[in-house]
Coordinates of C-alpha atoms in Angstrom, one line a residue:
X1 CA 99.8 78.8 112.9
X2 CA 97.0 80.4 110.8
X3 CA 96.4 84.0 111.7
X4 CA 93.4 86.1 110.6
X5 CA 93.9 89.9 110.5
X6 CA 90.9 92.2 110.5
X7 CA 92.5 95.0 108.5
X8 CA 92.0 98.7 108.4
X9 CA 89.9 100.6 105.8
X10 CA 92.2 103.4 104.8
X11 CA 95.1 103.2 102.2
X12 CA 97.8 104.6 104.5
X13 CA 96.8 102.4 107.4
X14 CA 96.8 99.3 105.2
X15 CA 100.3 100.2 104.0
X16 CA 101.5 100.6 107.6
X17 CA 100.0 97.3 108.6
X18 CA 102.7 95.6 106.5
X19 CA 105.1 96.2 109.4
X20 CA 102.9 94.0 111.6
X21 CA 102.8 91.1 109.0
X22 CA 106.6 91.2 108.7
X23 CA 107.0 91.1 112.5
X24 CA 104.5 88.2 112.8
X25 CA 106.6 86.1 110.4
X26 CA 109.5 86.7 112.8
X27 CA 107.6 85.8 115.9
X28 CA 105.8 82.8 114.4
X29 CA 108.1 81.6 111.6
X30 CA 105.6 78.9 110.3
X31 CA 102.6 81.2 110.4
X32 CA 100.2 81.9 107.5
X33 CA 98.6 85.3 107.4
X34 CA 95.2 86.1 105.8
X35 CA 93.8 89.6 105.9
X36 CA 90.1 90.5 105.8
X37 CA 89.7 94.0 104.3
X38 CA 87.7 95.9 101.7
X39 CA 88.1 94.7 98.1
X40 CA 90.0 97.8 97.0
X41 CA 92.9 96.7 99.4
X42 CA 93.7 93.5 97.4
X43 CA 96.2 95.2 95.1
X44 CA 98.2 96.4 98.1
X45 CA 98.0 93.1 99.9
X46 CA 99.1 91.3 96.8
X47 CA 102.3 93.3 97.0
X48 CA 103.0 92.1 100.5
X49 CA 104.7 88.6 100.3
X50 CA 103.9 87.8 103.9
X51 CA 100.1 87.8 103.2
X52 CA 98.8 84.4 102.0
X53 CA 95.3 85.5 101.1
X54 CA 93.2 88.7 101.0
X55 CA 89.6 88.0 102.1
X56 CA 87.0 90.5 101.0
X57 CA 85.1 92.4 103.7
X58 CA 81.9 93.1 101.8
X59 CA 80.4 95.4 104.4
X60 CA 80.9 99.1 103.9
X61 CA 82.7 101.3 106.4
X62 CA 80.5 102.0 109.4
X63 CA 77.9 99.4 108.5
X64 CA 77.0 97.2 111.6
X65 CA 75.0 94.3 109.8
X66 CA 75.1 91.9 112.7
X67 CA 73.6 89.0 110.8
X68 CA 76.0 89.4 107.9
X69 CA 79.0 89.5 110.3
X70 CA 77.7 86.3 111.9
X71 CA 77.5 84.6 108.5
X72 CA 81.0 85.8 107.6
X73 CA 82.4 84.6 110.9
X74 CA 80.7 81.2 110.7
X75 CA 82.2 80.6 107.2
X76 CA 85.7 81.0 108.7
X77 CA 85.3 78.5 111.6
X78 CA 88.0 75.9 112.2
X79 CA 90.5 77.8 109.9
X80 CA 92.4 80.0 112.3
X81 CA 94.4 79.8 115.5
X82 CA 94.6 83.5 116.2
X83 CA 92.9 86.7 115.1
X84 CA 94.3 90.2 115.4
X85 CA 91.9 93.1 115.1
X86 CA 93.4 96.4 113.9
X87 CA 90.4 98.8 113.9
X88 CA 89.2 100.0 117.3
X89 CA 85.5 99.5 116.7
X90 CA 83.2 97.0 118.5
X91 CA 81.9 95.6 115.2
X92 CA 85.3 94.8 113.8
X93 CA 85.8 92.3 116.6
X94 CA 82.6 90.4 116.0
X95 CA 83.7 88.2 113.0
X96 CA 86.6 86.6 114.9
X97 CA 84.2 85.9 117.8
X98 CA 81.6 84.3 115.4
X99 CA 84.5 82.4 113.8
X100 CA 85.2 80.9 117.2
X101 CA 88.9 81.7 116.9
X102 CA 90.5 80.7 120.2
X103 CA 93.0 83.7 120.5
X104 CA 91.5 87.1 119.7
X105 CA 94.0 90.0 120.1
X106 CA 93.6 93.7 119.8
X107 CA 93.7 97.1 121.6
X108 CA 91.1 98.2 124.1
X109 CA 88.5 100.0 122.0
X110 CA 84.8 100.5 121.6
X111 CA 83.3 98.4 124.5
X112 CA 84.6 95.1 123.3
X113 CA 85.9 93.6 126.6
X114 CA 84.1 90.3 126.0
X115 CA 84.9 90.1 122.3
X116 CA 88.7 90.0 122.6
X117 CA 90.3 87.6 125.1
X118 CA 93.8 89.1 124.6
X119 CA 92.9 92.8 125.2
X120 CA 95.7 95.2 125.2
X121 CA 95.7 98.4 127.3
X122 CA 97.6 101.7 127.4
X123 CA 98.1 102.2 123.7
X124 CA 98.9 105.8 124.5
X125 CA 102.4 104.6 125.5
X126 CA 102.9 104.0 121.8
X127 CA 102.8 107.4 120.0
X128 CA 102.9 106.0 116.5
X129 CA 100.2 104.0 114.8
X130 CA 102.7 101.6 113.4
X131 CA 104.0 100.9 116.9
X132 CA 100.5 100.0 118.0
X133 CA 100.2 97.6 115.1
X134 CA 103.6 95.9 115.6
X135 CA 102.9 95.6 119.4
X136 CA 100.2 93.1 118.5
X137 CA 102.7 90.7 117.0
X138 CA 104.1 90.0 120.5
X139 CA 102.7 87.9 123.3
X140 CA 101.1 90.0 126.1
X141 CA 104.1 89.6 128.5
X142 CA 106.8 90.3 125.9
X143 CA 105.7 93.5 124.2
X144 CA 108.7 95.9 123.8
X145 CA 108.5 99.5 124.9
X146 CA 108.0 102.2 122.3
X147 CA 111.7 103.1 122.3
X148 CA 112.6 99.4 121.8
X149 CA 109.9 98.5 119.4
X150 CA 111.4 97.0 116.2
X151 CA 109.8 98.6 113.1
X152 CA 110.3 96.9 109.8
X153 CA 109.3 99.6 107.2
X154 CA 106.5 98.7 104.9
X155 CA 107.7 97.6 101.4
X156 CA 105.4 97.1 98.5
X157 CA 106.9 94.9 95.8
X158 CA 107.1 96.2 92.3
X159 CA 107.3 93.7 89.5
X160 CA 109.4 95.2 86.6
X161 CA 107.4 93.4 83.9
X162 CA 104.1 94.6 85.4
X163 CA 105.4 98.1 85.8
X164 CA 106.5 98.2 82.2
X165 CA 103.1 97.1 81.1
X166 CA 101.5 99.8 83.2
X167 CA 103.8 102.4 81.7
X168 CA 102.8 101.2 78.2
X169 CA 99.1 101.6 79.1
X170 CA 99.7 105.3 79.7
X171 CA 101.9 106.0 76.7
X172 CA 99.3 108.2 75.1
X173 CA 98.8 110.5 78.1
X174 CA 102.6 110.8 78.7
X175 CA 103.8 111.0 75.1
X176 CA 104.7 114.7 75.3
X177 CA 106.8 114.2 78.4
X178 CA 109.6 112.6 76.4
X179 CA 112.6 111.4 78.4
X180 CA 112.3 114.1 81.1
X181 CA 112.7 112.6 84.6
X182 CA 109.4 112.4 86.4
X183 CA 108.3 114.2 89.6
X184 CA 105.1 112.9 91.1
X185 CA 102.6 115.1 92.9
X186 CA 99.9 113.7 95.2
X187 CA 97.9 116.9 95.8
X188 CA 94.7 115.3 97.3
X189 CA 93.9 114.4 100.9
X190 CA 90.9 113.0 102.8
X191 CA 88.5 115.3 104.6
X192 CA 88.8 118.4 102.4
X193 CA 91.4 121.0 101.7
X194 CA 92.6 121.5 105.3
X195 CA 95.4 118.9 104.8
X196 CA 96.2 120.0 101.3
X197 CA 99.1 122.2 100.2
X198 CA 97.5 124.9 98.1
X199 CA 97.1 124.2 94.5
X200 CA 98.8 127.4 93.5
X201 CA 101.9 126.4 95.5
X202 CA 101.9 123.0 93.6
X203 CA 101.6 124.9 90.4
X204 CA 104.6 127.2 91.2
X205 CA 106.7 124.2 92.2
X206 CA 105.7 122.5 88.9
X207 CA 106.7 125.6 87.0
X208 CA 110.1 125.7 88.7
X209 CA 110.7 122.0 88.1
X210 CA 109.6 122.0 84.4
X211 CA 111.9 124.9 83.7
X212 CA 114.7 122.8 85.1
X213 CA 113.9 119.9 82.7
X214 CA 111.5 117.7 84.7
X215 CA 108.0 116.6 83.9
X216 CA 105.1 116.3 86.4
X217 CA 102.6 113.5 87.0
X218 CA 99.6 114.2 89.2
X219 CA 98.2 111.3 91.1
X220 CA 94.9 110.8 93.0
X221 CA 91.4 109.4 93.0
X222 CA 88.4 110.7 91.0
X223 CA 87.7 113.3 93.6
X224 CA 91.2 114.8 93.0
X225 CA 90.7 115.5 89.3
X226 CA 89.5 119.0 90.0
X227 CA 92.6 120.0 92.1
X228 CA 94.8 118.4 89.5
X229 CA 93.2 120.6 86.8
X230 CA 93.6 123.6 89.0
X231 CA 97.3 122.9 89.2
X232 CA 97.7 122.4 85.4
X233 CA 95.6 125.5 84.5
X234 CA 97.6 127.7 86.9
X235 CA 100.7 126.9 84.9
X236 CA 101.8 129.1 82.0
X237 CA 100.2 127.6 78.9
X238 CA 103.5 126.7 77.3
X239 CA 104.4 124.5 80.3
X240 CA 101.1 122.7 80.6
X241 CA 102.0 119.9 78.2
X242 CA 104.8 118.8 80.6
X243 CA 102.2 118.3 83.5
X244 CA 99.9 115.3 83.1
X245 CA 96.9 114.9 85.4
X246 CA 96.3 111.1 86.0
X247 CA 94.0 111.6 88.9
X248 CA 91.0 109.4 88.5
X249 CA 92.5 107.6 85.5
X250 CA 94.5 104.9 87.3
X251 CA 93.6 101.9 89.4
X252 CA 95.3 101.7 92.8
X253 CA 97.5 99.0 91.3
X254 CA 98.6 101.2 88.4
X255 CA 99.2 104.1 90.7
X256 CA 101.7 102.0 92.7
X257 CA 103.6 101.2 89.5
X258 CA 103.6 104.7 88.3
X259 CA 104.6 106.2 91.6
X260 CA 107.5 103.7 91.9
X261 CA 108.7 105.0 88.5
X262 CA 109.0 108.6 89.6
X263 CA 112.4 110.2 90.6
X264 CA 110.8 112.1 93.6
X265 CA 107.3 112.3 95.0
X266 CA 105.8 115.4 96.6
X267 CA 102.7 114.6 98.7
X268 CA 100.3 115.8 101.2
X269 CA 99.6 113.7 104.3
X270 CA 97.6 111.0 102.5
X271 CA 97.5 107.3 101.6
X272 CA 99.5 107.9 98.4
X273 CA 102.2 109.4 100.6
X274 CA 102.5 106.1 102.4
X275 CA 102.5 104.2 99.1
X276 CA 105.4 106.4 97.9
X277 CA 107.3 105.6 101.1
X278 CA 106.7 101.9 100.8
X279 CA 108.0 101.9 97.2
X280 CA 111.3 103.5 98.4
X281 CA 110.7 106.7 96.4
X282 CA 112.5 109.8 97.6
X283 CA 109.6 111.7 99.2
X284 CA 108.8 115.2 100.4
X285 CA 105.8 114.9 102.8
X286 CA 103.9 118.1 103.5
X287 CA 102.2 118.3 106.9
X288 CA 99.9 121.0 108.3
X289 CA 97.4 120.5 111.1
X290 CA 97.9 116.7 111.3
X291 CA 100.8 115.4 113.2
X292 CA 103.7 113.6 111.6
X293 CA 104.4 112.0 114.9
X294 CA 101.4 109.6 114.7
X295 CA 101.5 108.5 111.0
X296 CA 104.8 109.6 109.4
X297 CA 106.0 108.2 106.2
X298 CA 108.1 105.1 107.2
X299 CA 111.1 105.6 105.0
X300 CA 114.7 106.9 105.3
X301 CA 114.2 108.6 102.0
X302 CA 111.5 110.9 103.2
X303 CA 111.8 114.6 104.2
X304 CA 108.9 115.9 106.3
X305 CA 108.1 119.6 106.0
X306 CA 105.9 121.4 108.4
X307 CA 105.7 125.1 109.3
X308 CA 105.7 125.7 113.0
X309 CA 106.7 128.6 115.3
X310 CA 108.0 127.8 118.8
X311 CA 106.6 124.3 118.6
X312 CA 103.1 125.5 117.7
X313 CA 101.3 125.6 114.4
X314 CA 100.5 129.1 113.1
X315 CA 96.8 130.0 113.6
X316 CA 96.7 133.4 112.0
X317 CA 94.4 133.8 109.1
X318 CA 94.9 135.3 105.6
X319 CA 92.7 135.8 102.6
X320 CA 94.0 132.6 101.1
X321 CA 92.7 130.6 104.1
X322 CA 89.2 131.3 102.9
X323 CA 89.7 128.6 100.3
X324 CA 89.9 126.1 103.2
X325 CA 93.7 125.7 103.2
X326 CA 95.3 125.6 106.6
X327 CA 97.6 128.6 107.3
X328 CA 100.5 126.4 108.2
X329 CA 100.4 124.9 104.7
X330 CA 99.9 128.3 103.1
X331 CA 103.1 129.4 104.8
X332 CA 105.0 126.4 103.4
X333 CA 106.5 128.0 100.3
X334 CA 107.3 126.4 96.9
X335 CA 110.9 127.4 97.5
X336 CA 110.9 125.4 100.8
X337 CA 109.7 122.3 98.9
X338 CA 112.1 122.9 96.0
X339 CA 115.1 122.9 98.4
X340 CA 113.9 119.5 99.8
X341 CA 113.5 118.1 96.3
X342 CA 117.0 119.2 95.4
X343 CA 118.5 117.7 98.6
X344 CA 116.8 114.3 97.7
X345 CA 118.1 114.5 94.2
X346 CA 121.6 115.2 95.4

Protein backbone atom coordinates (compact mmCIF):
# COMPACT_ATOMS: atom_id res chain seq x y z
CA UNK A 1 0.00 0.00 0.00
CA UNK A 2 1.26 3.45 -0.94
CA UNK A 3 0.19 6.20 1.46
CA UNK A 4 0.44 9.95 0.89
CA UNK A 5 0.53 12.14 4.01
CA UNK A 6 -0.32 15.81 3.72
CA UNK A 7 1.95 16.98 6.50
CA UNK A 8 1.81 19.88 8.95
CA UNK A 9 3.70 23.14 8.53
CA UNK A 10 5.24 23.58 11.98
CA UNK A 11 8.40 21.99 13.38
CA UNK A 12 6.81 20.54 16.51
CA UNK A 13 3.81 19.17 14.63
CA UNK A 14 6.07 17.54 12.05
CA UNK A 15 8.11 15.86 14.78
CA UNK A 16 4.95 14.57 16.48
CA UNK A 17 3.66 13.20 13.17
CA UNK A 18 6.40 10.55 13.37
CA UNK A 19 4.18 8.68 15.85
CA UNK A 20 1.61 8.30 13.07
CA UNK A 21 4.14 6.95 10.56
CA UNK A 22 5.37 4.37 13.06
CA UNK A 23 1.81 3.21 13.75
CA UNK A 24 0.97 3.04 10.05
CA UNK A 25 3.87 0.63 9.53
CA UNK A 26 2.35 -1.60 12.21
CA UNK A 27 -1.16 -1.39 10.76
CA UNK A 28 -0.05 -1.87 7.15
CA UNK A 29 3.29 -3.75 7.31
CA UNK A 30 3.94 -3.52 3.56
CA UNK A 31 3.08 0.17 3.24
CA UNK A 32 5.24 2.89 1.72
CA UNK A 33 4.82 6.37 3.18
CA UNK A 34 5.49 9.62 1.33
CA UNK A 35 4.98 12.98 3.04
CA UNK A 36 4.11 16.21 1.26
CA UNK A 37 5.37 19.12 3.33
CA UNK A 38 7.30 22.41 3.04
CA UNK A 39 10.87 22.03 1.85
CA UNK A 40 12.32 22.95 5.25
CA UNK A 41 10.79 19.73 6.65
CA UNK A 42 13.02 17.45 4.57
CA UNK A 43 15.87 17.28 7.15
CA UNK A 44 13.38 16.05 9.75
CA UNK A 45 11.67 13.57 7.44
CA UNK A 46 15.07 12.20 6.38
CA UNK A 47 15.60 11.21 10.03
CA UNK A 48 12.38 9.15 10.11
CA UNK A 49 13.13 5.69 8.67
CA UNK A 50 9.45 4.98 8.02
CA UNK A 51 9.23 7.79 5.44
CA UNK A 52 10.18 6.70 1.92
CA UNK A 53 10.12 10.14 0.30
CA UNK A 54 9.55 13.78 1.18
CA UNK A 55 7.59 15.62 -1.51
CA UNK A 56 7.95 19.37 -1.50
CA UNK A 57 4.83 21.44 -0.99
CA UNK A 58 5.81 24.61 -2.89
CA UNK A 59 2.83 26.69 -1.73
CA UNK A 60 3.33 28.93 1.26
CA UNK A 61 1.31 28.62 4.45
CA UNK A 62 -2.17 30.08 3.93
CA UNK A 63 -1.91 30.29 0.12
CA UNK A 64 -4.97 28.82 -1.62
CA UNK A 65 -3.74 28.68 -5.26
CA UNK A 66 -6.41 26.33 -6.60
CA UNK A 67 -4.85 25.88 -10.04
CA UNK A 68 -1.45 25.04 -8.58
CA UNK A 69 -3.01 22.52 -6.20
CA UNK A 70 -4.79 20.92 -9.14
CA UNK A 71 -1.49 20.66 -11.00
CA UNK A 72 0.24 19.11 -8.00
CA UNK A 73 -2.58 16.63 -7.47
CA UNK A 74 -2.74 15.64 -11.12
CA UNK A 75 1.00 14.85 -11.10
CA UNK A 76 0.41 12.35 -8.26
CA UNK A 77 -2.34 10.33 -9.93
CA UNK A 78 -2.16 6.52 -9.96
CA UNK A 79 0.58 6.52 -7.30
CA UNK A 80 -1.29 6.19 -4.00
CA UNK A 81 -3.93 3.96 -2.43
CA UNK A 82 -4.64 6.20 0.55
CA UNK A 83 -4.13 9.80 1.64
CA UNK A 84 -4.10 11.06 5.21
CA UNK A 85 -4.53 14.80 5.69
CA UNK A 86 -3.14 16.15 8.96
CA UNK A 87 -3.93 19.91 8.70
CA UNK A 88 -7.54 20.90 9.34
CA UNK A 89 -7.92 23.32 6.43
CA UNK A 90 -10.07 22.83 3.35
CA UNK A 91 -7.21 23.58 0.98
CA UNK A 92 -5.02 20.87 2.49
CA UNK A 93 -7.54 18.23 1.35
CA UNK A 94 -7.63 19.39 -2.28
CA UNK A 95 -4.44 17.73 -3.57
CA UNK A 96 -5.52 14.17 -2.58
CA UNK A 97 -8.86 14.82 -4.30
CA UNK A 98 -7.18 16.09 -7.46
CA UNK A 99 -4.78 13.11 -7.29
CA UNK A 100 -7.86 10.84 -7.43
CA UNK A 101 -6.68 8.87 -4.41
CA UNK A 102 -9.39 6.38 -3.57
CA UNK A 103 -9.25 6.56 0.24
CA UNK A 104 -8.88 10.05 1.73
CA UNK A 105 -8.78 10.17 5.51
CA UNK A 106 -8.72 13.06 7.97
CA UNK A 107 -10.51 14.82 10.78
CA UNK A 108 -13.57 16.97 10.27
CA UNK A 109 -12.24 20.44 9.62
CA UNK A 110 -12.87 23.47 7.49
CA UNK A 111 -15.94 22.58 5.34
CA UNK A 112 -14.32 19.60 3.62
CA UNK A 113 -17.15 17.07 3.83
CA UNK A 114 -16.95 16.24 0.11
CA UNK A 115 -13.16 16.25 -0.11
CA UNK A 116 -12.49 13.44 2.37
CA UNK A 117 -14.41 10.17 2.11
CA UNK A 118 -13.13 8.80 5.44
CA UNK A 119 -14.01 11.81 7.56
CA UNK A 120 -13.44 11.40 11.30
CA UNK A 121 -15.53 13.19 13.91
CA UNK A 122 -15.28 13.97 17.65
CA UNK A 123 -11.58 14.76 17.79
CA UNK A 124 -12.26 16.46 21.12
CA UNK A 125 -12.29 12.94 22.58
CA UNK A 126 -8.53 12.96 22.04
CA UNK A 127 -6.99 15.72 24.17
CA UNK A 128 -3.48 15.38 22.69
CA UNK A 129 -2.51 16.31 19.14
CA UNK A 130 -0.40 13.16 18.80
CA UNK A 131 -3.45 11.03 19.70
CA UNK A 132 -5.38 12.69 16.89
CA UNK A 133 -2.55 11.96 14.48
CA UNK A 134 -2.18 8.31 15.53
CA UNK A 135 -5.95 7.73 15.42
CA UNK A 136 -5.75 8.24 11.65
CA UNK A 137 -3.58 5.11 11.33
CA UNK A 138 -6.60 2.95 12.24
CA UNK A 139 -9.62 1.95 10.22
CA UNK A 140 -12.74 3.88 11.14
CA UNK A 141 -14.33 1.05 13.16
CA UNK A 142 -11.13 0.13 15.02
CA UNK A 143 -9.88 3.41 16.47
CA UNK A 144 -8.80 2.96 20.12
CA UNK A 145 -10.05 5.29 22.81
CA UNK A 146 -7.77 8.03 24.10
CA UNK A 147 -6.82 5.96 27.15
CA UNK A 148 -5.97 2.93 24.99
CA UNK A 149 -4.30 4.77 22.12
CA UNK A 150 -0.79 3.35 21.52
CA UNK A 151 1.72 6.18 21.20
CA UNK A 152 5.14 5.38 19.83
CA UNK A 153 7.24 8.38 20.77
CA UNK A 154 8.86 10.31 17.89
CA UNK A 155 12.50 9.45 17.40
CA UNK A 156 14.84 11.34 15.07
CA UNK A 157 17.84 9.28 14.05
CA UNK A 158 21.28 10.81 14.61
CA UNK A 159 24.14 9.48 12.50
CA UNK A 160 27.38 9.62 14.54
CA UNK A 161 29.53 10.44 11.50
CA UNK A 162 27.23 13.23 10.39
CA UNK A 163 27.04 14.57 13.94
CA UNK A 164 30.84 14.59 14.22
CA UNK A 165 31.05 16.51 10.94
CA UNK A 166 28.52 19.05 12.25
CA UNK A 167 30.48 19.52 15.47
CA UNK A 168 33.62 20.10 13.43
CA UNK A 169 31.87 22.81 11.41
CA UNK A 170 31.29 24.78 14.63
CA UNK A 171 34.74 24.28 16.16
CA UNK A 172 35.60 27.96 15.80
CA UNK A 173 32.50 29.18 17.63
CA UNK A 174 32.84 26.60 20.41
CA UNK A 175 36.63 26.59 20.86
CA UNK A 176 36.51 28.46 24.19
CA UNK A 177 34.04 25.98 25.68
CA UNK A 178 36.77 23.36 26.02
CA UNK A 179 35.63 20.03 27.40
CA UNK A 180 32.85 21.44 29.57
CA UNK A 181 29.61 19.45 29.30
CA UNK A 182 27.03 21.32 27.22
CA UNK A 183 23.62 22.55 28.29
CA UNK A 184 21.43 23.68 25.40
CA UNK A 185 18.98 26.57 25.73
CA UNK A 186 16.12 27.08 23.26
CA UNK A 187 14.89 30.54 24.33
CA UNK A 188 12.73 31.35 21.30
CA UNK A 189 9.06 30.65 20.62
CA UNK A 190 6.55 31.46 17.91
CA UNK A 191 4.11 34.34 18.30
CA UNK A 192 6.19 36.67 20.43
CA UNK A 193 7.43 36.69 24.03
CA UNK A 194 4.26 35.41 25.73
CA UNK A 195 5.50 31.80 25.47
CA UNK A 196 9.09 32.68 26.38
CA UNK A 197 10.79 32.30 29.71
CA UNK A 198 12.33 35.75 30.39
CA UNK A 199 15.81 36.28 29.01
CA UNK A 200 17.07 37.45 32.41
CA UNK A 201 15.96 34.12 33.93
CA UNK A 202 17.84 32.25 31.22
CA UNK A 203 20.89 34.42 31.95
CA UNK A 204 20.75 33.70 35.68
CA UNK A 205 20.41 29.96 35.02
CA UNK A 206 23.35 30.15 32.60
CA UNK A 207 25.43 31.92 35.26
CA UNK A 208 24.64 29.21 37.82
CA UNK A 209 25.48 26.42 35.39
CA UNK A 210 28.70 27.98 34.09
CA UNK A 211 29.91 28.49 37.65
CA UNK A 212 29.35 24.76 38.18
CA UNK A 213 31.52 23.85 35.19
CA UNK A 214 29.04 23.70 32.31
CA UNK A 215 28.97 25.57 29.00
CA UNK A 216 25.85 26.95 27.32
CA UNK A 217 24.75 26.68 23.68
CA UNK A 218 21.84 28.86 22.54
CA UNK A 219 19.72 27.51 19.67
CA UNK A 220 17.08 29.14 17.51
CA UNK A 221 16.23 30.68 14.17
CA UNK A 222 17.40 34.03 12.82
CA UNK A 223 14.63 35.81 14.69
CA UNK A 224 15.97 34.42 17.98
CA UNK A 225 19.41 36.03 17.58
CA UNK A 226 18.35 39.08 19.59
CA UNK A 227 17.04 37.14 22.59
CA UNK A 228 20.21 35.03 22.49
CA UNK A 229 22.34 38.15 22.65
CA UNK A 230 20.20 39.50 25.48
CA UNK A 231 20.99 36.36 27.46
CA UNK A 232 24.74 36.56 26.76
CA UNK A 233 24.98 40.26 27.48
CA UNK A 234 23.15 39.87 30.80
CA UNK A 235 25.84 37.45 31.99
CA UNK A 236 28.88 38.79 33.87
CA UNK A 237 31.53 39.60 31.28
CA UNK A 238 33.92 36.95 32.61
CA UNK A 239 31.33 34.22 31.99
CA UNK A 240 30.22 35.27 28.50
CA UNK A 241 32.92 33.20 26.68
CA UNK A 242 31.25 30.05 28.04
CA UNK A 243 27.91 30.91 26.42
CA UNK A 244 27.73 30.60 22.63
CA UNK A 245 24.81 32.01 20.66
CA UNK A 246 24.21 29.76 17.62
CA UNK A 247 20.73 31.16 16.88
CA UNK A 248 20.46 31.89 13.17
CA UNK A 249 23.80 30.18 12.44
CA UNK A 250 22.63 26.59 12.04
CA UNK A 251 20.47 24.82 9.54
CA UNK A 252 17.67 22.72 11.00
CA UNK A 253 19.70 19.61 10.22
CA UNK A 254 22.74 20.98 12.10
CA UNK A 255 20.57 22.04 15.03
CA UNK A 256 19.32 18.46 15.43
CA UNK A 257 22.90 17.14 15.57
CA UNK A 258 24.02 19.80 18.06
CA UNK A 259 20.97 19.44 20.30
CA UNK A 260 21.54 15.67 20.36
CA UNK A 261 25.09 16.36 21.60
CA UNK A 262 23.97 18.32 24.69
CA UNK A 263 23.77 16.80 28.16
CA UNK A 264 20.48 18.60 28.94
CA UNK A 265 18.17 20.94 27.01
CA UNK A 266 16.16 23.76 28.60
CA UNK A 267 13.44 24.98 26.26
CA UNK A 268 10.31 27.02 25.93
CA UNK A 269 7.25 25.39 24.37
CA UNK A 270 8.60 25.36 20.80
CA UNK A 271 9.53 23.19 17.85
CA UNK A 272 13.07 22.78 19.17
CA UNK A 273 11.60 21.40 22.38
CA UNK A 274 10.01 18.59 20.38
CA UNK A 275 13.28 17.99 18.53
CA UNK A 276 15.10 17.66 21.85
CA UNK A 277 12.51 15.14 23.05
CA UNK A 278 12.78 13.17 19.79
CA UNK A 279 16.56 12.94 20.13
CA UNK A 280 16.16 11.46 23.63
CA UNK A 281 17.85 14.39 25.33
CA UNK A 282 17.08 15.03 29.00
CA UNK A 283 14.76 18.01 28.72
CA UNK A 284 13.29 20.72 30.94
CA UNK A 285 10.22 22.09 29.14
CA UNK A 286 8.96 25.48 30.31
CA UNK A 287 5.26 26.19 29.86
CA UNK A 288 3.26 29.31 30.55
CA UNK A 289 -0.08 30.21 28.93
CA UNK A 290 -0.01 27.23 26.53
CA UNK A 291 -1.16 23.85 27.76
CA UNK A 292 1.25 20.92 28.10
CA UNK A 293 -1.77 18.63 27.85
CA UNK A 294 -2.24 19.25 24.11
CA UNK A 295 1.34 19.17 22.80
CA UNK A 296 3.67 17.92 25.54
CA UNK A 297 7.21 16.74 24.81
CA UNK A 298 6.85 13.03 24.05
CA UNK A 299 9.72 11.68 26.09
CA UNK A 300 10.22 9.90 29.39
CA UNK A 301 13.33 12.07 29.87
CA UNK A 302 11.36 15.32 29.99
CA UNK A 303 10.36 17.37 33.03
CA UNK A 304 7.55 19.87 32.44
CA UNK A 305 7.56 23.00 34.60
CA UNK A 306 4.57 25.29 34.81
CA UNK A 307 3.60 27.71 37.57
CA UNK A 308 -0.04 27.34 38.52
CA UNK A 309 -2.06 28.14 41.64
CA UNK A 310 -5.09 26.05 42.46
CA UNK A 311 -5.13 24.67 38.95
CA UNK A 312 -5.23 28.14 37.40
CA UNK A 313 -2.50 30.18 35.76
CA UNK A 314 -1.56 33.34 37.61
CA UNK A 315 -2.91 36.43 35.92
CA UNK A 316 -1.55 39.18 38.18
CA UNK A 317 0.69 41.71 36.48
CA UNK A 318 4.10 43.04 37.43
CA UNK A 319 6.45 45.59 35.93
CA UNK A 320 8.31 42.75 34.16
CA UNK A 321 5.20 41.71 32.27
CA UNK A 322 5.44 44.98 30.33
CA UNK A 323 8.15 43.28 28.23
CA UNK A 324 5.53 40.86 26.97
CA UNK A 325 6.45 37.90 29.18
CA UNK A 326 3.55 36.00 30.70
CA UNK A 327 3.32 36.27 34.47
CA UNK A 328 3.32 32.49 34.92
CA UNK A 329 6.72 32.33 33.19
CA UNK A 330 8.06 35.30 35.12
CA UNK A 331 7.16 33.46 38.33
CA UNK A 332 9.05 30.34 37.21
CA UNK A 333 12.41 31.00 38.85
CA UNK A 334 15.91 30.01 37.70
CA UNK A 335 16.20 28.02 40.94
CA UNK A 336 13.12 25.98 39.94
CA UNK A 337 14.71 25.13 36.61
CA UNK A 338 18.11 24.45 38.17
CA UNK A 339 16.53 21.84 40.45
CA UNK A 340 15.00 20.13 37.41
CA UNK A 341 18.34 20.13 35.58
CA UNK A 342 20.03 18.61 38.62
CA UNK A 343 17.42 15.87 38.87
CA UNK A 344 17.89 14.98 35.21
CA UNK A 345 21.67 14.90 35.65
CA UNK A 346 21.28 12.66 38.69
